[in-house]
Amino acid sequence: MGRAFNLILLAGMIAGAIITYDMKHRAENSAEEVARLRSDIAREKAEINLLRAELSMLMQPGRIQAAVEQYPERFGLVPFSPNQIGLIEEIPLRSGAPDEEARATLARLAAGFDGDPAIGEARQ
C-alpha cells in the first residue's frame, strides 16, 4: 500500500514538474513577444516623429515659394493683379427660394431619421 502511494505521489510530482516547466516556457515566450512588440512600437513612434519633422520641413512657406519660383511652368501660378480684387457688391446673391426637399431631408437628419429604417433605428 505504501509503495503504491509513493508511486502515485512520484507520478504527481513528475506531472507537476512537467506542467511547471511548460508554464515557464510559455511565460518566457510571451515575455519575448512583449519585448518584440515594444521594440516595434518604439521604432514606429520614431518613424512617425521623423515623418512629422519631414512634413514640417516640406510645408515651410519659404521652401514652397522656392519650388514655385524654380518650376513656374509646372505650377502655372501668377501674382495677383489689382484688377482681380472685387467689391462685396459684385458678389451675386443666392438665387431662388430654398429647396423644400432638401429642407425636409435636413429636418429628418436632424431628428435622427434619414428614410432608411435600419439607420433610423440605429440612431434612436
C-alpha positions as a Markdown table, in Angstrom:
| # | Residue | x | y | z |
|---|---|---|---|---|
| 1 | Met | 0.0 | 0.0 | 0.0 |
| 2 | Gly | 2.8 | 2.4 | 0.9 |
| 3 | Arg | 4.7 | 1.6 | -2.2 |
| 4 | Ala | 1.7 | 2.3 | -4.5 |
| 5 | Phe | 1.0 | 5.6 | -2.6 |
| 6 | Asn | 4.7 | 6.6 | -3.1 |
| 7 | Leu | 4.4 | 5.8 | -6.9 |
| 8 | Ile | 1.3 | 7.9 | -7.1 |
| 9 | Leu | 3.0 | 10.8 | -5.4 |
| 10 | Leu | 6.1 | 10.4 | -7.6 |
| 11 | Ala | 3.9 | 10.5 | -10.7 |
| 12 | Gly | 2.1 | 13.6 | -9.4 |
| 13 | Met | 5.4 | 15.3 | -8.7 |
| 14 | Ile | 6.7 | 14.5 | -12.2 |
| 15 | Ala | 3.4 | 15.7 | -13.8 |
| 16 | Gly | 3.6 | 18.9 | -11.7 |
| 17 | Ala | 7.2 | 19.4 | -12.8 |
| 18 | Ile | 6.2 | 19.0 | -16.4 |
| 19 | Ile | 3.3 | 21.4 | -16.1 |
| 20 | Thr | 5.5 | 23.9 | -14.3 |
| 21 | Tyr | 8.2 | 23.7 | -17.0 |
| 22 | Asp | 5.6 | 24.2 | -19.7 |
| 23 | Met | 4.1 | 27.2 | -18.0 |
| 24 | Lys | 7.6 | 28.7 | -17.5 |
| 25 | His | 8.4 | 28.1 | -21.2 |
| 26 | Arg | 5.1 | 29.8 | -22.3 |
| 27 | Ala | 5.8 | 32.7 | -20.0 |
| 28 | Glu | 9.3 | 33.2 | -21.4 |
| 29 | Asn | 7.9 | 33.1 | -25.0 |
| 30 | Ser | 5.2 | 35.6 | -24.0 |
| 31 | Ala | 7.8 | 37.9 | -22.4 |
| 32 | Glu | 9.9 | 37.7 | -25.6 |
| 33 | Glu | 6.9 | 38.6 | -27.7 |
| 34 | Val | 6.0 | 41.6 | -25.5 |
| 35 | Ala | 9.6 | 42.8 | -25.7 |
| 36 | Arg | 9.5 | 42.5 | -29.5 |
| 37 | Leu | 6.2 | 44.3 | -29.7 |
| 38 | Arg | 7.5 | 47.1 | -27.5 |
| 39 | Ser | 10.6 | 47.4 | -29.7 |
| 40 | Asp | 8.3 | 47.6 | -32.8 |
| 41 | Ile | 6.2 | 50.3 | -31.2 |
| 42 | Ala | 9.2 | 52.4 | -30.3 |
| 43 | Arg | 10.5 | 52.0 | -33.9 |
| 44 | Glu | 7.2 | 53.0 | -35.3 |
| 45 | Lys | 6.9 | 56.1 | -33.0 |
| 46 | Ala | 10.4 | 57.1 | -34.1 |
| 47 | Glu | 9.4 | 56.8 | -37.7 |
| 48 | Ile | 6.2 | 58.8 | -37.1 |
| 49 | Asn | 8.3 | 61.6 | -35.5 |
| 50 | Leu | 10.7 | 61.5 | -38.4 |
| 51 | Leu | 7.9 | 61.8 | -40.9 |
| 52 | Arg | 6.3 | 64.7 | -39.0 |
| 53 | Ala | 9.6 | 66.5 | -39.0 |
| 54 | Glu | 10.0 | 65.9 | -42.7 |
| 55 | Leu | 6.4 | 67.1 | -43.4 |
| 56 | Ser | 7.0 | 70.2 | -41.3 |
| 57 | Met | 10.1 | 70.9 | -43.4 |
| 58 | Leu | 8.3 | 70.3 | -46.6 |
| 59 | Met | 5.4 | 72.6 | -45.7 |
| 60 | Gln | 7.6 | 75.6 | -44.9 |
| 61 | Pro | 6.4 | 78.6 | -46.9 |
| 62 | Gly | 9.9 | 79.6 | -48.0 |
| 63 | Arg | 10.5 | 76.1 | -49.4 |
| 64 | Ile | 7.2 | 76.1 | -51.3 |
| 65 | Gln | 7.9 | 79.6 | -52.6 |
| 66 | Ala | 11.3 | 78.5 | -53.9 |
| 67 | Ala | 9.7 | 75.5 | -55.6 |
| 68 | Val | 7.1 | 77.7 | -57.3 |
| 69 | Glu | 9.8 | 80.1 | -58.5 |
| 70 | Gln | 12.0 | 77.2 | -59.7 |
| 71 | Tyr | 9.2 | 75.5 | -61.7 |
| 72 | Pro | 6.8 | 78.2 | -62.8 |
| 73 | Glu | 5.6 | 76.2 | -65.8 |
| 74 | Arg | 4.6 | 73.2 | -63.6 |
| 75 | Phe | 2.5 | 75.2 | -61.1 |
| 76 | Gly | 1.2 | 77.9 | -63.5 |
| 77 | Leu | 0.9 | 80.5 | -60.7 |
| 78 | Val | 1.0 | 84.2 | -61.4 |
| 79 | Pro | 1.0 | 87.1 | -58.9 |
| 80 | Phe | -2.3 | 88.8 | -58.1 |
| 81 | Ser | -3.1 | 91.9 | -60.1 |
| 82 | Pro | -5.1 | 94.9 | -58.7 |
| 83 | Asn | -7.9 | 94.3 | -61.1 |
| 84 | Gln | -8.6 | 90.9 | -59.6 |
| 85 | Ile | -9.8 | 92.4 | -56.4 |
| 86 | Gly | -13.6 | 93.0 | -56.3 |
| 87 | Leu | -16.1 | 94.6 | -54.1 |
| 88 | Ile | -18.6 | 92.8 | -51.9 |
| 89 | Glu | -21.4 | 94.4 | -54.0 |
| 90 | Glu | -20.1 | 92.5 | -57.0 |
| 91 | Ile | -20.8 | 89.1 | -55.4 |
| 92 | Pro | -24.1 | 87.7 | -56.8 |
| 93 | Leu | -26.9 | 87.0 | -54.3 |
| 94 | Arg | -28.2 | 83.5 | -54.0 |
| 95 | Ser | -31.0 | 83.0 | -56.5 |
| 96 | Gly | -34.3 | 81.3 | -55.9 |
| 97 | Ala | -36.1 | 80.0 | -52.8 |
| 98 | Pro | -34.6 | 77.2 | -50.7 |
| 99 | Asp | -35.2 | 73.7 | -51.9 |
| 100 | Glu | -38.1 | 72.3 | -49.9 |
| 101 | Glu | -37.0 | 68.7 | -50.5 |
| 102 | Ala | -33.5 | 69.5 | -49.1 |
| 103 | Arg | -35.0 | 71.3 | -46.2 |
| 104 | Ala | -37.2 | 68.2 | -45.4 |
| 105 | Thr | -34.2 | 65.9 | -45.7 |
| 106 | Leu | -32.2 | 68.1 | -43.3 |
| 107 | Ala | -35.1 | 68.1 | -40.8 |
| 108 | Arg | -35.2 | 64.3 | -40.9 |
| 109 | Leu | -31.5 | 64.0 | -40.5 |
| 110 | Ala | -31.6 | 66.4 | -37.5 |
| 111 | Ala | -34.4 | 64.3 | -36.0 |
| 112 | Gly | -32.2 | 61.2 | -36.4 |
| 113 | Phe | -34.0 | 59.5 | -39.3 |
| 114 | Asp | -33.0 | 59.7 | -42.9 |
| 115 | Gly | -35.5 | 57.5 | -44.6 |
| 116 | Asp | -33.7 | 54.2 | -44.1 |
| 117 | Pro | -35.5 | 52.2 | -41.4 |
| 118 | Ala | -32.3 | 50.4 | -40.4 |
| 119 | Ile | -30.4 | 53.7 | -39.9 |
| 120 | Gly | -33.3 | 55.4 | -38.2 |
| 121 | Glu | -33.5 | 52.6 | -35.6 |
| 122 | Ala | -29.8 | 52.6 | -35.1 |
| 123 | Arg | -29.7 | 56.3 | -34.3 |
| 124 | Gln | -32.7 | 56.2 | -31.9 |
